Amino acid sequence: DIVVTQSPLSLPVTVGQPASISCRSSQRLIFSDGKTYFNWFHQRPGQSPRRLIYEVSNRDSGVPDRFSASGSDTDFTLKISRVEAEDVGVYYCMQGTHWPWTFGQGTKVEIK
Amino acid sequence: EVELVESGGGLVQPGGSLRLSCAASGLTFRNYHMHWVRQAPGKGLESVAAISTYGTNTYYANSVKDRFSISRDDSRNTVYLQMGSLRNEDMAVYYCAAEGLAGSLDYWGQGTLVTVSS
């Protein structure tokens, strides 16, 4: 199985400051169709995960533009330009290129 | 509005069986590959099983292979997860999710809790 290593696992941030989360895959994530199926999800306590980003860098409808993502091959990054209080929770990356799809360990974002 | 509603969770003894259901509405169910993802208490997310449109192909995590079976009934807009030979480590919230965009999980249910304990 592909291992996705996420860092940091805990991220205390100040409101208004930037934040960055990284994921590294144990294998390249380019599918046979040339696309890279890498996603980011946000999970608030007691809620289901909600997707933020698909195919490396595409923001879902309704996701604030303070969220951006980039990456290729094996290295991917999610950035929040200015953290807001509502951004707390756990962020997961996930590769959907190779079955079984695998998730990073999660990054818990909290406000300082 | 898309809604996925899981049911069937509960308390089961080790070695026991349970069938989870996920009823979908607000989407053309037959057009979606469907997945089950689980989350052990206080832990991260783990893909468990997936089924393609028309039920043509099924996929399982190694940890559940030969014990779990995923199926779908497009006439009922429902996906199932038959779980057998349950172990303590299978205890988790089980989410169903719909794959609309390739390689991604567009919609998630609220989850159903499976507790494995004697």
PDB file of C-alpha atoms in Angstrom:
ATOM      1  CA  ASP A   1       0.000   0.000   0.000  1.00  0.00           C
ATOM      2  CA  ILE A   2       1.094   3.560  -0.642  1.00  0.00           C
ATOM      3  CA  VAL A   3       2.083   5.391   2.505  1.00  0.00           C
ATOM      4  CA  VAL A   4       1.209   9.070   2.733  1.00  0.00           C
ATOM      5  CA  THR A   5       3.222  10.861   5.389  1.00  0.00           C
ATOM      6  CA  GLN A   6       1.696  14.083   6.613  1.00  0.00           C
ATOM      7  CA  SER A   7       3.385  16.835   8.626  1.00  0.00           C
ATOM      8  CA  PRO A   8       3.138  18.420  11.029  1.00  0.00           C
ATOM      9  CA  LEU A   9       0.670  16.362  13.050  1.00  0.00           C
ATOM     10  CA  SER A  10      -0.153  19.347  15.241  1.00  0.00           C
ATOM     11  CA  LEU A  11      -0.249  22.951  14.102  1.00  0.00           C
ATOM     12  CA  PRO A  12      -1.015  25.757  16.556  1.00  0.00           C
ATOM     13  CA  VAL A  13      -1.634  28.941  14.617  1.00  0.00           C
ATOM     14  CA  THR A  14      -2.537  32.521  15.339  1.00  0.00           C
ATOM     15  CA  VAL A  15      -5.621  33.954  13.678  1.00  0.00           C
ATOM     16  CA  GLY A  16      -4.575  35.936  10.639  1.00  0.00           C
ATOM     17  CA  GLN A  17      -1.300  34.103  10.227  1.00  0.00           C
ATOM     18  CA  PRO A  18      -0.480  31.633   7.450  1.00  0.00           C
ATOM     19  CA  ALA A  19      -0.319  27.886   7.854  1.00  0.00           C
ATOM     20  CA  SER A  20       1.086  25.089   5.736  1.00  0.00           C
ATOM     21  CA  ILE A  21       0.655  21.323   5.770  1.00  0.00           C
ATOM     22  CA  SER A  22       2.730  18.875   3.757  1.00  0.00           C
ATOM     23  CA  CYS A  23       2.168  15.353   2.516  1.00  0.00           C
ATOM     24  CA  ARG A  24       4.657  13.020   0.956  1.00  0.00           C
ATOM     25  CA  SER A  25       3.707   9.836  -0.866  1.00  0.00           C
ATOM     26  CA  SER A  26       5.805   6.693  -0.985  1.00  0.00           C
ATOM     27  CA  GLN A  27       5.095   6.394  -4.726  1.00  0.00           C
ATOM     28  CA  ARG A  28       4.382   8.751  -7.571  1.00  0.00           C
ATOM     29  CA  LEU A  29       0.691   9.538  -7.858  1.00  0.00           C
ATOM     30  CA  ILE A  30       0.302  10.112 -11.561  1.00  0.00           C
ATOM     31  CA  PHE A  31      -2.460   7.912 -12.918  1.00  0.00           C
ATOM     32  CA  SER A  32      -2.392   6.277 -16.351  1.00  0.00           C
ATOM     33  CA  ASP A  33      -4.625   9.091 -17.660  1.00  0.00           C
ATOM     34  CA  GLY A  34      -1.940  11.621 -16.762  1.00  0.00           C
ATOM     35  CA  LYS A  35      -3.839  13.088 -13.848  1.00  0.00           C
ATOM     36  CA  THR A  36      -2.772  13.133 -10.220  1.00  0.00           C
ATOM     37  CA  TYR A  37      -5.558  12.240  -7.835  1.00  0.00           C
ATOM     38  CA  PHE A  38      -4.562  13.964  -4.641  1.00  0.00           C
ATOM     39  CA  ASN A  39      -7.091  15.495  -2.290  1.00  0.00           C
ATOM     40  CA  TRP A  40      -7.380  17.487   0.911  1.00  0.00           C
ATOM     41  CA  PHE A  41     -10.188  17.127   3.446  1.00  0.00           C
ATOM     42  CA  HIS A  42     -11.141  19.044   6.572  1.00  0.00           C
ATOM     43  CA  GLN A  43     -12.882  17.390   9.506  1.00  0.00           C
ATOM     44  CA  ARG A  44     -14.333  19.349  12.384  1.00  0.00           C
ATOM     45  CA  PRO A  45     -14.946  17.560  15.709  1.00  0.00           C
ATOM     46  CA  GLY A  46     -18.007  15.337  15.534  1.00  0.00           C
ATOM     47  CA  GLN A  47     -18.453  15.900  11.815  1.00  0.00           C
ATOM     48  CA  SER A  48     -17.754  13.986   8.648  1.00  0.00           C
ATOM     49  CA  PRO A  49     -14.798  14.975   6.494  1.00  0.00           C
ATOM     50  CA  ARG A  50     -15.437  17.611   3.866  1.00  0.00           C
ATOM     51  CA  ARG A  51     -13.352  17.886   0.746  1.00  0.00           C
ATOM     52  CA  LEU A  52     -11.486  21.119   0.145  1.00  0.00           C
ATOM     53  CA  ILE A  53      -9.214  20.282  -2.776  1.00  0.00           C
ATOM     54  CA  TYR A  54      -9.238  17.678  -5.546  1.00  0.00           C
ATOM     55  CA  GLU A  55      -6.708  16.806  -8.238  1.00  0.00           C
ATOM     56  CA  VAL A  56      -3.874  18.478  -6.323  1.00  0.00           C
ATOM     57  CA  SER A  57      -4.955  22.084  -6.607  1.00  0.00           C
ATOM     58  CA  ASN A  58      -8.644  22.462  -7.490  1.00  0.00           C
ATOM     59  CA  ARG A  59     -10.698  24.144  -4.795  1.00  0.00           C
ATOM     60  CA  ASP A  60     -14.210  22.855  -4.189  1.00  0.00           C
ATOM     61  CA  SER A  61     -17.158  25.182  -4.567  1.00  0.00           C
ATOM     62  CA  GLY A  62     -17.617  27.235  -1.428  1.00  0.00           C
ATOM     63  CA  VAL A  63     -14.061  26.777  -0.191  1.00  0.00           C
ATOM     64  CA  PRO A  64     -12.567  30.179   0.659  1.00  0.00           C
ATOM     65  CA  ASP A  65      -9.752  31.341  -1.576  1.00  0.00           C
ATOM     66  CA  ARG A  66      -7.442  31.610   1.431  1.00  0.00           C
ATOM     67  CA  PHE A  67      -6.992  27.865   0.874  1.00  0.00           C
ATOM     68  CA  SER A  68      -4.580  26.847  -1.862  1.00  0.00           C
ATOM     69  CA  ALA A  69      -2.792  23.644  -2.709  1.00  0.00           C
ATOM     70  CA  SER A  70       0.011  22.537  -4.943  1.00  0.00           C
ATOM     71  CA  GLY A  71       2.361  19.681  -5.602  1.00  0.00           C
ATOM     72  CA  SER A  72       3.321  16.923  -7.979  1.00  0.00           C
ATOM     73  CA  ASP A  73       4.640  13.387  -8.108  1.00  0.00           C
ATOM     74  CA  THR A  74       5.124  12.631  -4.430  1.00  0.00           C
ATOM     75  CA  ASP A  75       5.095  15.980  -2.617  1.00  0.00           C
ATOM     76  CA  PHE A  76       2.020  18.057  -1.909  1.00  0.00           C
ATOM     77  CA  THR A  77       1.183  21.106   0.169  1.00  0.00           C
ATOM     78  CA  LEU A  78      -1.938  22.784   1.507  1.00  0.00           C
ATOM     79  CA  LYS A  79      -1.651  26.419   2.479  1.00  0.00           C
ATOM     80  CA  ILE A  80      -3.961  28.716   4.371  1.00  0.00           C
ATOM     81  CA  SER A  81      -2.998  32.300   3.671  1.00  0.00           C
ATOM     82  CA  ARG A  82      -4.626  33.754   6.786  1.00  0.00           C
ATOM     83  CA  VAL A  83      -6.072  31.333   9.301  1.00  0.00           C
ATOM     84  CA  GLU A  84      -9.522  32.045  10.653  1.00  0.00           C
ATOM     85  CA  ALA A  85     -11.120  30.587  13.778  1.00  0.00           C
ATOM     86  CA  GLU A  86     -13.435  28.387  11.694  1.00  0.00           C
ATOM     87  CA  ASP A  87     -10.431  26.630  10.150  1.00  0.00           C
ATOM     88  CA  VAL A  88      -9.741  24.585  13.289  1.00  0.00           C
ATOM     89  CA  GLY A  89     -10.049  20.836  13.029  1.00  0.00           C
ATOM     90  CA  VAL A  90      -8.095  18.037  11.413  1.00  0.00           C
ATOM     91  CA  TYR A  91      -6.854  18.196   7.843  1.00  0.00           C
ATOM     92  CA  TYR A  92      -6.240  14.996   5.908  1.00  0.00           C
ATOM     93  CA  CYS A  93      -4.566  14.462   2.593  1.00  0.00           C
ATOM     94  CA  MET A  94      -5.591  11.460   0.514  1.00  0.00           C
ATOM     95  CA  GLN A  95      -4.305   9.798  -2.622  1.00  0.00           C
ATOM     96  CA  GLY A  96      -6.925   8.386  -4.973  1.00  0.00           C
ATOM     97  CA  THR A  97      -4.561   7.130  -7.643  1.00  0.00           C
ATOM     98  CA  HIS A  98      -3.713   3.649  -6.374  1.00  0.00           C
ATOM     99  CA  TRP A  99      -6.034   1.283  -4.515  1.00  0.00           C
ATOM    100  CA  PRO A 100      -6.279   1.115  -1.603  1.00  0.00           C
ATOM    101  CA  TRP A 101      -6.688   4.841  -1.405  1.00  0.00           C
ATOM    102  CA  THR A 102      -4.696   6.045   1.549  1.00  0.00           C
ATOM    103  CA  PHE A 103      -4.847   9.013   3.853  1.00  0.00           C
ATOM    104  CA  GLY A 104      -2.220  10.960   5.702  1.00  0.00           C
ATOM    105  CA  GLN A 105      -2.262  10.725   9.482  1.00  0.00           C
ATOM    106  CA  GLY A 106      -4.016  14.068   9.820  1.00  0.00           C
ATOM    107  CA  THR A 107      -2.905  17.492  11.010  1.00  0.00           C
ATOM    108  CA  LYS A 108      -4.739  19.003  13.941  1.00  0.00           C
ATOM    109  CA  VAL A 109      -5.002  22.754  13.509  1.00  0.00           C
ATOM    110  CA  GLU A 110      -5.809  24.754  16.601  1.00  0.00           C
ATOM    111  CA  ILE A 111      -5.789  28.423  17.456  1.00  0.00           C
ATOM    112  CA  LYS A 112      -3.086  29.659  19.801  1.00  0.00           C
TER     113      LYS A 112
ATOM    114  CA  GLU B   1     -29.058  18.372  -1.872  1.00  0.00           C
ATOM    115  CA  VAL B   2     -27.035  15.161  -1.735  1.00  0.00           C
ATOM    116  CA  GLU B   3     -27.564  13.024   1.322  1.00  0.00           C
ATOM    117  CA  LEU B   4     -25.917   9.769   2.312  1.00  0.00           C
ATOM    118  CA  VAL B   5     -27.424   8.093   5.352  1.00  0.00           C
ATOM    119  CA  GLU B   6     -25.675   5.141   6.941  1.00  0.00           C
ATOM    120  CA  SER B   7     -27.386   2.667   9.220  1.00  0.00           C
ATOM    121  CA  GLY B   8     -26.819  -0.750  10.735  1.00  0.00           C
ATOM    122  CA  GLY B   9     -24.059   0.021  13.196  1.00  0.00           C
ATOM    123  CA  GLY B  10     -24.144  -1.203  16.748  1.00  0.00           C
ATOM    124  CA  LEU B  11     -22.558  -3.487  19.307  1.00  0.00           C
ATOM    125  CA  VAL B  12     -21.312  -6.855  18.127  1.00  0.00           C
ATOM    126  CA  GLN B  13     -19.163  -9.513  19.754  1.00  0.00           C
ATOM    127  CA  PRO B  14     -15.765 -10.460  18.346  1.00  0.00           C
ATOM    128  CA  GLY B  15     -16.257 -12.976  15.585  1.00  0.00           C
ATOM    129  CA  GLY B  16     -19.732 -11.677  14.860  1.00  0.00           C
ATOM    130  CA  SER B  17     -21.290 -10.165  11.757  1.00  0.00           C
ATOM    131  CA  LEU B  18     -23.015  -6.940  10.867  1.00  0.00           C
ATOM    132  CA  ARG B  19     -24.428  -5.384   7.710  1.00  0.00           C
ATOM    133  CA  LEU B  20     -24.180  -1.673   7.134  1.00  0.00           C
ATOM    134  CA  SER B  21     -26.393   0.185   4.687  1.00  0.00           C
ATOM    135  CA  CYS B  22     -26.013   3.577   3.080  1.00  0.00           C
ATOM    136  CA  ALA B  23     -29.016   5.144   1.398  1.00  0.00           C
ATOM    137  CA  ALA B  24     -28.321   7.899  -1.080  1.00  0.00           C
ATOM    138  CA  SER B  25     -30.543  10.699  -2.307  1.00  0.00           C
ATOM    139  CA  GLY B  26     -30.102  13.856  -4.320  1.00  0.00           C
ATOM    140  CA  LEU B  27     -27.726  12.291  -6.838  1.00  0.00           C
ATOM    141  CA  THR B  28     -27.936   9.850  -9.748  1.00  0.00           C
ATOM    142  CA  PHE B  29     -26.717   6.960  -7.644  1.00  0.00           C
ATOM    143  CA  ARG B  30     -26.006   4.545 -10.483  1.00  0.00           C
ATOM    144  CA  ASN B  31     -23.427   6.970 -11.883  1.00  0.00           C
ATOM    145  CA  TYR B  32     -21.282   6.967  -8.743  1.00  0.00           C
ATOM    146  CA  HIS B  33     -18.642   4.567  -7.543  1.00  0.00           C
ATOM    147  CA  MET B  34     -19.247   4.118  -3.826  1.00  0.00           C
ATOM    148  CA  HIS B  35     -16.843   3.708  -0.926  1.00  0.00           C
ATOM    149  CA  TRP B  36     -16.736   2.804   2.729  1.00  0.00           C
ATOM    150  CA  VAL B  37     -14.170   4.623   4.857  1.00  0.00           C
ATOM    151  CA  ARG B  38     -13.721   4.033   8.567  1.00  0.00           C
ATOM    152  CA  GLN B  39     -12.295   5.980  11.473  1.00  0.00           C
ATOM    153  CA  ALA B  40     -11.340   4.245  14.703  1.00  0.00           C
ATOM    154  CA  PRO B  41     -11.981   6.291  17.861  1.00  0.00           C
ATOM    155  CA  GLY B  42      -9.546   9.195  17.995  1.00  0.00           C
ATOM    156  CA  LYS B  43      -7.722   7.954  14.904  1.00  0.00           C
ATOM    157  CA  GLY B  44      -7.393   8.797  11.220  1.00  0.00           C
ATOM    158  CA  LEU B  45      -9.249   7.714   8.121  1.00  0.00           C
ATOM    159  CA  GLU B  46      -8.898   4.338   6.393  1.00  0.00           C
ATOM    160  CA  SER B  47     -10.354   3.199   3.080  1.00  0.00           C
ATOM    161  CA  VAL B  48     -12.170  -0.075   3.613  1.00  0.00           C
ATOM    162  CA  ALA B  49     -13.944  -1.026   0.389  1.00  0.00           C
ATOM    163  CA  ALA B  50     -15.174   0.375  -2.870  1.00  0.00           C
ATOM    164  CA  ILE B  51     -17.574  -0.711  -5.595  1.00  0.00           C
ATOM    165  CA  SER B  52     -17.734   0.568  -9.137  1.00  0.00           C
ATOM    166  CA  THR B  53     -20.818   1.576 -11.027  1.00  0.00           C
ATOM    167  CA  TYR B  54     -22.992  -1.427 -11.915  1.00  0.00           C
ATOM    168  CA  GLY B  55     -21.085  -3.380  -9.265  1.00  0.00           C
ATOM    169  CA  THR B  56     -18.637  -4.498 -11.900  1.00  0.00           C
ATOM    170  CA  ASN B  57     -15.568  -4.204  -9.707  1.00  0.00           C
ATOM    171  CA  THR B  58     -15.002  -4.338  -5.982  1.00  0.00           C
ATOM    172  CA  TYR B  59     -11.940  -3.355  -3.989  1.00  0.00           C
ATOM    173  CA  TYR B  60     -10.948  -4.115  -0.429  1.00  0.00           C
ATOM    174  CA  ALA B  61      -8.292  -3.038   2.004  1.00  0.00           C
ATOM    175  CA  ASN B  62      -5.994  -5.908   2.952  1.00  0.00           C
ATOM    176  CA  SER B  63      -7.168  -5.585   6.543  1.00  0.00           C
ATOM    177  CA  VAL B  64     -10.732  -6.602   5.631  1.00  0.00           C
ATOM    178  CA  LYS B  65     -10.261  -8.775   2.576  1.00  0.00           C
ATOM    179  CA  ASP B  66     -12.084 -12.108   2.817  1.00  0.00           C
ATOM    180  CA  ARG B  67     -14.083 -10.825   5.800  1.00  0.00           C
ATOM    181  CA  PHE B  68     -16.044  -7.881   4.354  1.00  0.00           C
ATOM    182  CA  SER B  69     -18.156  -7.684   1.221  1.00  0.00           C
ATOM    183  CA  ILE B  70     -19.418  -4.548  -0.509  1.00  0.00           C
ATOM    184  CA  SER B  71     -22.473  -4.571  -2.739  1.00  0.00           C
ATOM    185  CA  ARG B  72     -24.989  -2.149  -4.176  1.00  0.00           C
ATOM    186  CA  ASP B  73     -28.622  -2.061  -5.190  1.00  0.00           C
ATOM    187  CA  ASP B  74     -29.145   0.704  -7.712  1.00  0.00           C
ATOM    188  CA  SER B  75     -32.920   0.208  -7.601  1.00  0.00           C
ATOM    189  CA  ARG B  76     -32.802   1.217  -3.927  1.00  0.00           C
ATOM    190  CA  ASN B  77     -29.966   3.772  -4.232  1.00  0.00           C
ATOM    191  CA  THR B  78     -28.194   1.863  -1.509  1.00  0.00           C
ATOM    192  CA  VAL B  79     -24.728   0.483  -0.915  1.00  0.00           C
ATOM    193  CA  TYR B  80     -24.031  -2.204   1.652  1.00  0.00           C
ATOM    194  CA  LEU B  81     -21.080  -3.443   3.648  1.00  0.00           C
ATOM    195  CA  GLN B  82     -21.403  -6.976   4.957  1.00  0.00           C
ATOM    196  CA  MET B  83     -18.885  -7.432   7.739  1.00  0.00           C
ATOM    197  CA  GLY B  84     -17.934 -10.805   9.160  1.00  0.00           C
ATOM    198  CA  SER B  85     -15.404 -12.294  11.595  1.00  0.00           C
ATOM    199  CA  LEU B  86     -15.313  -8.918  13.301  1.00  0.00           C
ATOM    200  CA  ARG B  87     -12.296  -8.044  15.403  1.00  0.00           C
ATOM    201  CA  ASN B  88     -11.639  -5.424  18.064  1.00  0.00           C
ATOM    202  CA  GLU B  89      -9.649  -3.449  15.531  1.00  0.00           C
ATOM    203  CA  ASP B  90     -12.709  -3.137  13.264  1.00  0.00           C
ATOM    204  CA  MET B  91     -14.351  -0.893  15.843  1.00  0.00           C
ATOM    205  CA  ALA B  92     -14.831   2.477  14.170  1.00  0.00           C
ATOM    206  CA  VAL B  93     -17.223   4.968  12.688  1.00  0.00           C
ATOM    207  CA  TYR B  94     -17.972   3.757   9.185  1.00  0.00           C
ATOM    208  CA  TYR B  95     -18.656   6.404   6.571  1.00  0.00           C
ATOM    209  CA  CYS B  96     -19.993   5.815   3.117  1.00  0.00           C
ATOM    210  CA  ALA B  97     -18.790   8.198   0.466  1.00  0.00           C
ATOM    211  CA  ALA B  98     -19.585   8.837  -3.173  1.00  0.00           C
ATOM    212  CA  GLU B  99     -16.912   9.127  -5.819  1.00  0.00           C
ATOM    213  CA  GLY B 100     -18.177  11.672  -8.292  1.00  0.00           C
ATOM    214  CA  LEU B 101     -14.894  12.999  -9.541  1.00  0.00           C
ATOM    215  CA  ALA B 102     -12.378  10.294 -10.342  1.00  0.00           C
ATOM    216  CA  GLY B 103      -9.979   9.602  -7.531  1.00  0.00           C
ATOM    217  CA  SER B 104     -11.906  11.586  -4.990  1.00  0.00           C
ATOM    218  CA  LEU B 105     -14.730  11.439  -2.476  1.00  0.00           C
ATOM    219  CA  ASP B 106     -17.269  14.126  -3.207  1.00  0.00           C
ATOM    220  CA  TYR B 107     -19.931  13.354  -0.634  1.00  0.00           C
ATOM    221  CA  TRP B 108     -19.816  11.726   2.788  1.00  0.00           C
ATOM    222  CA  GLY B 109     -22.476  10.392   5.096  1.00  0.00           C
ATOM    223  CA  GLN B 110     -22.641  11.171   8.798  1.00  0.00           C
ATOM    224  CA  GLY B 111     -21.240   7.763   9.724  1.00  0.00           C
ATOM    225  CA  THR B 112     -22.440   4.814  11.772  1.00  0.00           C
ATOM    226  CA  LEU B 113     -20.578   3.470  14.792  1.00  0.00           C
ATOM    227  CA  VAL B 114     -19.570  -0.164  14.981  1.00  0.00           C
ATOM    228  CA  THR B 115     -18.496  -1.331  18.411  1.00  0.00           C
ATOM    229  CA  VAL B 116     -16.812  -4.715  18.735  1.00  0.00           C
ATOM    230  CA  SER B 117     -16.754  -5.932  22.300  1.00  0.00           C
ATOM    231  CA  SER B 118     -17.617  -8.958  24.384  1.00  0.00           C
TER     232      SER B 118
END
